[in-house]
């Protein structure tokens, strides 16, 4: 794992965007795995800026999102499809047909999940997966005790996640769908690189457990300790309870510039 601690969310997001941009420049038909939630918003803003001001070209890029709520149509205000269109896809030159978000309205959930896995394979697999983290350590919607071998499937949200996400649904927990389709942990681990972002003290415990705790399905993100190329971009708040934070800073500062966005 590589831990990159930046002063604030903006700087951490810009550093993560450089990694994405470098991949897209080197591999114009890169396959990106994308995440939703408030965490990746600044990363997407920076990617839009890089496209508009520096010509970062997404015309051959394809994307697969981690998850979607079951029962929300693509035009629902809180659907992850709508989130992606609004915050990224509508502002870059990506082909909409090359963007994939699980279908929360499908009437054949197992079939749609299997097809999603096949579509990822057909594109040659995910080159870089963007991840946030839930306060309970979930990635995508892989809640605690999710199998490390899991693939795209239906999951039930924990009550904590329902409560956390109620802020997007007028603070009304009853409006948050309890079920979702999410890539599995096995799917996420197959990505060639994983880029996780986490900001604020509210994420500090989950981040510390992910990086410095035992690998356990109780903290699904901790599986990233087994991933050969996992980069964790965090701000001071999210880093606030790490035991070895001075070491991570020292490692990053000692890197030559060219290696920082590899
Ligand atoms: C949701 C998403 C996750 C995301 C998490 C954290 O549950 N399914 O992919 O990482 O929320 O959300 P936020 O970034 O808003 O804290």
mmCIF file of C-alpha atoms in Angstrom, residues 12 39 131-133 196-200 203 207 232-239:
data_model
loop_
_atom_site.group_PDB
_atom_site.id
_atom_site.type_symbol
_atom_site.label_atom_id
_atom_site.label_comp_id
_atom_site.label_asym_id
_atom_site.label_seq_id
_atom_site.Cartn_x
_atom_site.Cartn_y
_atom_site.Cartn_z
ATOM 1 C CA UNK A 12 -5.169 14.986 -2.190
ATOM 2 C CA UNK A 39 -15.429 11.844 -1.612
ATOM 3 C CA UNK A 131 -12.680 3.969 -4.324
ATOM 4 C CA UNK A 132 -14.128 5.885 -1.408
ATOM 5 C CA UNK A 133 -14.669 4.233 1.947
ATOM 6 C CA UNK A 196 -8.739 5.063 -2.604
ATOM 7 C CA UNK A 197 -9.625 8.519 -1.294
ATOM 8 C CA UNK A 198 -10.808 9.409 2.197
ATOM 9 C CA UNK A 199 -11.246 12.764 3.848
ATOM 10 C CA UNK A 200 -12.096 14.083 7.281
ATOM 11 C CA UNK A 203 -13.175 8.451 8.167
ATOM 12 C CA UNK A 207 -8.780 4.428 7.321
ATOM 13 C CA UNK A 232 -4.534 5.693 -0.536
ATOM 14 C CA UNK A 233 -4.947 9.484 -0.835
ATOM 15 C CA UNK A 234 -6.023 11.068 2.440
ATOM 16 C CA UNK A 235 -6.119 14.448 4.127
ATOM 17 C CA UNK A 236 -4.844 15.284 7.614
ATOM 18 C CA UNK A 237 -8.222 14.514 9.207
ATOM 19 C CA UNK A 238 -8.468 11.029 7.743
ATOM 20 C CA UNK A 239 -4.808 10.424 8.648
#
